[in-house]
Coordinates of C-alpha atoms in Angstrom, one line a residue:
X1 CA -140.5 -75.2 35.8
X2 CA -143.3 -74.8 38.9
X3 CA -144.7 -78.0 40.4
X4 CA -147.8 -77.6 38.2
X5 CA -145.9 -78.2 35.1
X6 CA -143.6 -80.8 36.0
X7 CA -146.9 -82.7 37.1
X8 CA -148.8 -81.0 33.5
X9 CA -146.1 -83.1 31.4
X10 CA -146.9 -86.2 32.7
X11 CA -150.8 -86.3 31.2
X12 CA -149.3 -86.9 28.0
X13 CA -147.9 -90.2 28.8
X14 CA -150.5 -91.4 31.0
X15 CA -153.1 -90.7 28.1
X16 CA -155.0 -88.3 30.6
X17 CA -155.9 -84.2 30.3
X18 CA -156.5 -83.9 33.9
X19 CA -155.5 -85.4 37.4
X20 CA -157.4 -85.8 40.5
X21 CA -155.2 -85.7 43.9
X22 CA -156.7 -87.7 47.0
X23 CA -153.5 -89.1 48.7
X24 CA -153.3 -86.7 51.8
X25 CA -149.3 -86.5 51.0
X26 CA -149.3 -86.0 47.4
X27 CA -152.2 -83.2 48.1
X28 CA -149.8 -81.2 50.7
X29 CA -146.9 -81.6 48.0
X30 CA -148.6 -80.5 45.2
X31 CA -150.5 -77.0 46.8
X32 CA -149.0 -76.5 50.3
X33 CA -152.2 -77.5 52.2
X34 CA -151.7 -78.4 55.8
X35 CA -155.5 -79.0 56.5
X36 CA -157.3 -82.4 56.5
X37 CA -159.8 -82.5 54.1
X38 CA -160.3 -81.5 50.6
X39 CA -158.9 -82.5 47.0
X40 CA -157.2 -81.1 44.4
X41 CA -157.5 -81.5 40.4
X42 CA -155.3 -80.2 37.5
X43 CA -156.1 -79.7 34.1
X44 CA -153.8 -78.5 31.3
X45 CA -154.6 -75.0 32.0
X46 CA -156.0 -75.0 35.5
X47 CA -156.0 -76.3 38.8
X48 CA -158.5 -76.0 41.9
X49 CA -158.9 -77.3 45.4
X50 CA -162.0 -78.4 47.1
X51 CA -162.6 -78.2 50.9
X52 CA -165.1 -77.4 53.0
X53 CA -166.0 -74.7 55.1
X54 CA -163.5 -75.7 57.6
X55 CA -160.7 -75.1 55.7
X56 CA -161.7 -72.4 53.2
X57 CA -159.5 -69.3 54.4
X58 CA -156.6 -71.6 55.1
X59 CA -156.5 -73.0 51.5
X60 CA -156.8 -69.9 50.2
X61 CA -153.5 -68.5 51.9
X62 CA -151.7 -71.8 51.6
X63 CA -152.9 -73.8 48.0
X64 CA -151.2 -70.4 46.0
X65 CA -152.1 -71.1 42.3
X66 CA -155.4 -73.0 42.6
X67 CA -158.6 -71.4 42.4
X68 CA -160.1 -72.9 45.9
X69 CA -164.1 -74.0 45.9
X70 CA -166.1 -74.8 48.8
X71 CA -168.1 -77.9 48.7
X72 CA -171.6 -78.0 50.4
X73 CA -172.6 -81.3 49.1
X74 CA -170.4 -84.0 48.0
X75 CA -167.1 -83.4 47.7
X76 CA -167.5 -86.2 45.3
X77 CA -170.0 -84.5 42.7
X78 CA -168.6 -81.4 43.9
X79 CA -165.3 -82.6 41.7
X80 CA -167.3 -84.0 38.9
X81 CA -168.9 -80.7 38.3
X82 CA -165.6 -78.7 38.5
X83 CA -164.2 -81.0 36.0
X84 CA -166.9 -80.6 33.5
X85 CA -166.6 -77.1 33.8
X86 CA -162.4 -77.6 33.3
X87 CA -163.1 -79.5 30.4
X88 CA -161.6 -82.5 31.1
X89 CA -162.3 -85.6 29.5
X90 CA -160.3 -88.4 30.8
X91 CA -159.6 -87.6 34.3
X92 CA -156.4 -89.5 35.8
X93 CA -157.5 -90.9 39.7
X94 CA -154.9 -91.8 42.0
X95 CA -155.5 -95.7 42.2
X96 CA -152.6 -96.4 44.8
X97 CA -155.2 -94.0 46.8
X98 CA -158.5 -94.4 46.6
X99 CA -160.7 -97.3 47.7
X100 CA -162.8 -99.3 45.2
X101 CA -165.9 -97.9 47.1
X102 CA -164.8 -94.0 46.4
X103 CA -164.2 -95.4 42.5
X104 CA -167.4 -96.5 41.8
X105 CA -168.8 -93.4 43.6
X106 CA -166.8 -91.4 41.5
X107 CA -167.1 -93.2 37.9
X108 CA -171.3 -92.6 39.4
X109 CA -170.9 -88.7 39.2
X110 CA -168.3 -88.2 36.5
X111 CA -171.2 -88.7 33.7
X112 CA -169.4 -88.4 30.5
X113 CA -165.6 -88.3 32.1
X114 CA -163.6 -91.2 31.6
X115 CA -161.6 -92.2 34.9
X116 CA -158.0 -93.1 34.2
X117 CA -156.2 -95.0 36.7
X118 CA -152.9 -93.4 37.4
X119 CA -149.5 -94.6 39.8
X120 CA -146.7 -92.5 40.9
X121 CA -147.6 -89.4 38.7
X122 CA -146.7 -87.3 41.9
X123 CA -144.5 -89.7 43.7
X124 CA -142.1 -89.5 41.2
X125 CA -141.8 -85.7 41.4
X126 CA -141.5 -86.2 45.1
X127 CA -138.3 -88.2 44.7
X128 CA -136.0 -85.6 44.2
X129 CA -135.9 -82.9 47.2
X130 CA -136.3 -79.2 47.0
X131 CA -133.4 -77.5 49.2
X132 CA -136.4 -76.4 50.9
X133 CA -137.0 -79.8 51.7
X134 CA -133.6 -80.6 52.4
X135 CA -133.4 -78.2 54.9
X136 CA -136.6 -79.0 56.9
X137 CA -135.9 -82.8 56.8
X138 CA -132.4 -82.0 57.7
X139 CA -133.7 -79.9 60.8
X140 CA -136.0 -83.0 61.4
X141 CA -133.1 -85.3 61.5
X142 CA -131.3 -83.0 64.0
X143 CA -134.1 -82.9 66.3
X144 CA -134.0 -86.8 66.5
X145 CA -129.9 -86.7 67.3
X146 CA -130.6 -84.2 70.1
X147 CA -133.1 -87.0 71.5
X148 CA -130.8 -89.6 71.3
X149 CA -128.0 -88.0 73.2
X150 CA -130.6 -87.2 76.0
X151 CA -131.9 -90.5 76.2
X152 CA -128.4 -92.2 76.6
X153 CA -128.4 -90.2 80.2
X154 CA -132.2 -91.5 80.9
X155 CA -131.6 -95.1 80.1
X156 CA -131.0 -97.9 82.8
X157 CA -131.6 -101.3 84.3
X158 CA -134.9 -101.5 85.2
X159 CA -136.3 -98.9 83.2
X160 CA -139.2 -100.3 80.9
X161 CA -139.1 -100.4 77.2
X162 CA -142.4 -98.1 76.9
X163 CA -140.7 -95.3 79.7
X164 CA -137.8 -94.3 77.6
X165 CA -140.4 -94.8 74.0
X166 CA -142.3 -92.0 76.5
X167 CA -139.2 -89.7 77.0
X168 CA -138.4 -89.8 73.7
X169 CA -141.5 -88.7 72.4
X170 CA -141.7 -85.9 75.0
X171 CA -138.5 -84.7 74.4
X172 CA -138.8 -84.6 70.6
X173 CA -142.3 -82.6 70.9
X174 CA -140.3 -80.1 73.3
X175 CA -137.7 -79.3 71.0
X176 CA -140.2 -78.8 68.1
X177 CA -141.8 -81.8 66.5
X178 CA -145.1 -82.2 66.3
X179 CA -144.6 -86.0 67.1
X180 CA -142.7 -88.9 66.2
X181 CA -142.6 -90.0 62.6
X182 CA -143.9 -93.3 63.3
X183 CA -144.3 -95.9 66.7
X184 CA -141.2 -95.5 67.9
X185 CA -139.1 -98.9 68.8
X186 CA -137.7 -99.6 72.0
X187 CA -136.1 -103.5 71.8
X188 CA -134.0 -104.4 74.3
X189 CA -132.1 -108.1 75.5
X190 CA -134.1 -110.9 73.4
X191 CA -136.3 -108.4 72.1
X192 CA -133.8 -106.4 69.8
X193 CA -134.1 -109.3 67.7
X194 CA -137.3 -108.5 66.2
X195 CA -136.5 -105.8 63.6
X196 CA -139.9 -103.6 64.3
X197 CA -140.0 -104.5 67.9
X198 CA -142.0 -101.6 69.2
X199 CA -141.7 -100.4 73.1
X200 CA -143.1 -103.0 75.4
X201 CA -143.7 -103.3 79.0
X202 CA -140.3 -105.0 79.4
X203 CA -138.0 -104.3 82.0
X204 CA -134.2 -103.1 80.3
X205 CA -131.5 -105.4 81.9
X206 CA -127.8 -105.4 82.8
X207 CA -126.2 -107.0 79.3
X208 CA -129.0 -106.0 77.0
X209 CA -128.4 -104.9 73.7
X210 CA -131.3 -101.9 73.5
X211 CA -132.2 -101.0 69.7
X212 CA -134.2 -97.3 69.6
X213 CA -135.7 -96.9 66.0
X214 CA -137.4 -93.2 65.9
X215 CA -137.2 -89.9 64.0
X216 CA -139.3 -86.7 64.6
X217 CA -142.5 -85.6 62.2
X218 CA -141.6 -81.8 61.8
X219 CA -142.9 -79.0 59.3
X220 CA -144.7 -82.3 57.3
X221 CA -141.4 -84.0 56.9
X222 CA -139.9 -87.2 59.1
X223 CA -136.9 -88.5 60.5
X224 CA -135.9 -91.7 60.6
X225 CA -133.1 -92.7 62.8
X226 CA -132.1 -96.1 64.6
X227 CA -128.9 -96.7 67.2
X228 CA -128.3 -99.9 69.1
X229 CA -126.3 -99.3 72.6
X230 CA -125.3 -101.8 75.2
X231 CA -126.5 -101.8 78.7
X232 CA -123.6 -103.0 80.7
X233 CA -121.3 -105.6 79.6
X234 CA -122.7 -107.2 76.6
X235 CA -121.6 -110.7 75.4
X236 CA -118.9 -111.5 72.9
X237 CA -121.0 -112.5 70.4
X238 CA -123.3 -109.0 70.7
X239 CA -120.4 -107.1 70.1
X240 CA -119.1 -109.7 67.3
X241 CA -122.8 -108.6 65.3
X242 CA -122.7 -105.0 66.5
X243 CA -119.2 -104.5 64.6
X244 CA -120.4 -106.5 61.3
X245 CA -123.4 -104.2 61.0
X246 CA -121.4 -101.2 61.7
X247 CA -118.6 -102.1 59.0
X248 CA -121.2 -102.8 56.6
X249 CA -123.5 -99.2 57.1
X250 CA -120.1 -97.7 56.7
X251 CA -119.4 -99.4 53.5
X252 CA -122.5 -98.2 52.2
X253 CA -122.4 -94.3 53.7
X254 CA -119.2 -94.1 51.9
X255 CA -120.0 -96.1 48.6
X256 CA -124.1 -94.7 48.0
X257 CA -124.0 -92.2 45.3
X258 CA -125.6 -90.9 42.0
X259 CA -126.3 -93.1 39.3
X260 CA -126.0 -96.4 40.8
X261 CA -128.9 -98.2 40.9
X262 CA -131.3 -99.1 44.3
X263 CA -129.9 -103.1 44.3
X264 CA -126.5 -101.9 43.7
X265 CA -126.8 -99.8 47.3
X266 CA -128.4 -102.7 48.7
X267 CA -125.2 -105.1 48.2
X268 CA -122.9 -102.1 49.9
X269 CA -124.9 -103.8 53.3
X270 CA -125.8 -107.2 51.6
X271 CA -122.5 -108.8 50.6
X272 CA -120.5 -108.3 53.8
X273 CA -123.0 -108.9 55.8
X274 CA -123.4 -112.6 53.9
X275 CA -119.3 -112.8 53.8
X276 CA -119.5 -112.2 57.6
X277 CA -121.5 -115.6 57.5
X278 CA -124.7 -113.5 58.6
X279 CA -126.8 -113.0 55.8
X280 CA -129.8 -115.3 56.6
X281 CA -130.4 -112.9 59.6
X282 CA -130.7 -109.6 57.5
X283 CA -133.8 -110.3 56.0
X284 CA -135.5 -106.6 55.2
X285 CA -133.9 -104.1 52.5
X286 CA -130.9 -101.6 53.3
X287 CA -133.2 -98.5 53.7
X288 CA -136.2 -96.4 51.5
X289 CA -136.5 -93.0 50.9
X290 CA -137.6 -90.3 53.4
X291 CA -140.0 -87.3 53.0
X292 CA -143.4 -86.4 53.8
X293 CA -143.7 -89.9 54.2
X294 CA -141.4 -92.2 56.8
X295 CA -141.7 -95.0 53.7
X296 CA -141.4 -93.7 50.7
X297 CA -139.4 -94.1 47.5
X298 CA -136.6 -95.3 46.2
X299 CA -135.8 -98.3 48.0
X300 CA -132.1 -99.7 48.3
X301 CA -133.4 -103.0 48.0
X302 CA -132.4 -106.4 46.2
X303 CA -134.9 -105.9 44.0
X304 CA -135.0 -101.9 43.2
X305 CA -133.3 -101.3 39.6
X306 CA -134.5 -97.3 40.5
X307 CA -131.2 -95.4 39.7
X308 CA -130.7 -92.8 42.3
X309 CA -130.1 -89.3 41.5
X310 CA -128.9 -86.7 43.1
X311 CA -131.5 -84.8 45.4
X312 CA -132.8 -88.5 46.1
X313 CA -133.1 -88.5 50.3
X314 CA -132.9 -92.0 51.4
X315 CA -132.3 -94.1 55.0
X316 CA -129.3 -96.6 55.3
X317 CA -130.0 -99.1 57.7
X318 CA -128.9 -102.8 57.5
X319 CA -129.3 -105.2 60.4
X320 CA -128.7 -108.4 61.9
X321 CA -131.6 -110.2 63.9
X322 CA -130.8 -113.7 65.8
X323 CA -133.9 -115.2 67.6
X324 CA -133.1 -115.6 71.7
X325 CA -129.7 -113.6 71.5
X326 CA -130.9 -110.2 70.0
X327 CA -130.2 -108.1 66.8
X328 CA -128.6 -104.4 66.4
X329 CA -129.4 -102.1 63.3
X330 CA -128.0 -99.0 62.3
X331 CA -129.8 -96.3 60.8
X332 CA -128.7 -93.0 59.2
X333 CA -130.6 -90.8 56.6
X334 CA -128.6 -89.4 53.6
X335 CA -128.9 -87.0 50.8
X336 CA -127.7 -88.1 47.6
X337 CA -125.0 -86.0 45.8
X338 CA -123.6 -86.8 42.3
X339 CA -120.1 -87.6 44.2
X340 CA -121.7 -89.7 47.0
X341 CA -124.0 -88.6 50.0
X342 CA -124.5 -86.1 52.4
X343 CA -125.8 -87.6 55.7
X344 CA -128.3 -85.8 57.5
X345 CA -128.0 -87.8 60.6
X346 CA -124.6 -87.5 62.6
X347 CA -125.4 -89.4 66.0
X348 CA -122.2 -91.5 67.1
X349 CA -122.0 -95.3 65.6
X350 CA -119.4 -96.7 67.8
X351 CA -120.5 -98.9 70.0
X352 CA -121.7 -97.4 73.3
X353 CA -121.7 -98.7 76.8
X354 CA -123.8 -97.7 79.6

């Protein structure tokens, strides 16, 4: 079954005979379309894509399957009029996507079509990775490995937290990214205790605990990736947390598997970290799933009864945070197999001193 009819037996379900695609991710997903602008929409028996002149020839090599139409006007009535002439009579919106300004210029132009509002439809197909994805994200992950062993021989004291954010950035691009997945983090000393603590101005000091969160954004698809290292000696306490948070990612790289559900993953991390007597201090979930998108789904949270299956890509990442001593958090990404997981990630976890 093609992606078209995976997404076609949906409608039924959401009380819908046609879809219109806005969110820039679920648009690449669904026709292959690299370019920046332009919309798709699937009937029962059809699908086009809407661009503008910009992006005509590309969409017709790339959106294979989809009768591509160039829009001189709006794109907006351009897609009410294509829908009319699809026949579609309650037409599904993305409403995670759209803004509330777009909606009432859309439920303006679609005279005689009602406008559905419809979540997840495609994020749900986008769950399970393609081998094809597998590979590129697994390519992705390997390109963020490569960067961390380089940057272990570029970092020392006195270095600023923004120079080695820099390197790693130029050093991910060189070996084939197209950038980083997201603002890369660079915390180091006091700073390592704010879990999205991105690069700063701060010089990196003898002692500190330095936490580098990044991944590379590569063919469309992210890694995600986080280590923390020591800068000289660290304290007795830093290497007290450092080897909590390392027992409990292990515990959950070798327990994650098919079939259990996204809280059940979540207390792999949760529970030793509280019997360690540091619970209050991991305050964010164990990871999310990784694709197109950096955040995506299903999260290994407290609170996720999503039962992951096998294809599912997701990060595993707990951490421990204490305010004026620092934090450390690990960070692997993993496929999900029916007999556990397969990680994509295979940068060393033991902790290193520079």
């Amino acid at each position: 079954m093609n992606m078209l009819e995976k997404l076609r037996n949906s409608f039924k379900s959401s009380e819908i005979d046609g879809l219109l695609i806005t969110s820039e991710y679920n648009r690449r997903y669904m026709t292959g379309f690299t370019g920046s602008a332009g919309l798709a929409i699937i009937s029962e028996s059809k699908a086009v894509f809407i661009t503008d002149f910009r992006y005509v020839e590309q969409a017709g090599k790339q959106a294979q399957g989809y009768e591509i139409i160039q829009h001189t006007g709006s794109i907006i009535e351009e897609a009410a009029e294509q829908a009319k002439k699809m026949g579609i009579t309650k037409l599904g919106f993305e409403q995670d996507h759209i803004t509330f300004a777009a909606y009432q210029q859309y439920q303006k132009a679609m005279n005689g079509i009602s406008l559905v509002p419809v979540s997840g439809a495609v994020e749900k197909l986008r769950l399970i990775k393609s081998p094809a994805e597998i590979k590129i994200l697994k390519e992705a992950a390997e390109i963020a490995d490569a960067a961390y062993s380089h940057i272990l021989h570029f970092v020392r004291p006195g270095l600023k937290e923004i120079d080695v954010s820099n390197e790693l950035e130029f050093f991910m691009r060189k070996n084939g990214a197209a950038s980083s997945s997201f603002d890369i983090i660079v915390a180091s000393g006091f700073r390592s205790a704010l879990p999205h603590g991105t690069a700063s101005e701060k010089e990196i000091e003898t002692g500190d605990f330095v936490t580098l969160d990044f991944g590379a954004y590569y063919k469309g698809y992210c890694s995600d990736i986080t280590r923390t290292f020591a800068v000289g000696e660290p304290s007795d306490k830093l290497k007290e947390i450092y080897s909590v948070v390392l027992e409990s990612q292990l515990r959950a790289m070798n327990g994650i598997k098919a079939g259990m559900t996204g809280k059940e993953a979540d207390a792999l991390t949760r529970d030793y970290i509280t019997e360690k007597g540091y619970g209050e201090y991991f305050g964010h979930s164990t990871g999310h799933g990784l694709g197109l998108e950096v955040h995506e789904g299903p999260a290994l949270s407290s609170r996720s009864e999503t039962v992951l299956e096998s294809g599912m890509v997701v990060t595993v990442e707990p951490g421990i945070y204490i305010a004026g001593l620092g934090g450390v958090r690990i960070e692997d990404d993993t496929v999900v197999t029916e007999n556990g997981n397969e990680s994509l990630t295979s940068s060393p976890k033991e902790l290193i001193i520079l």
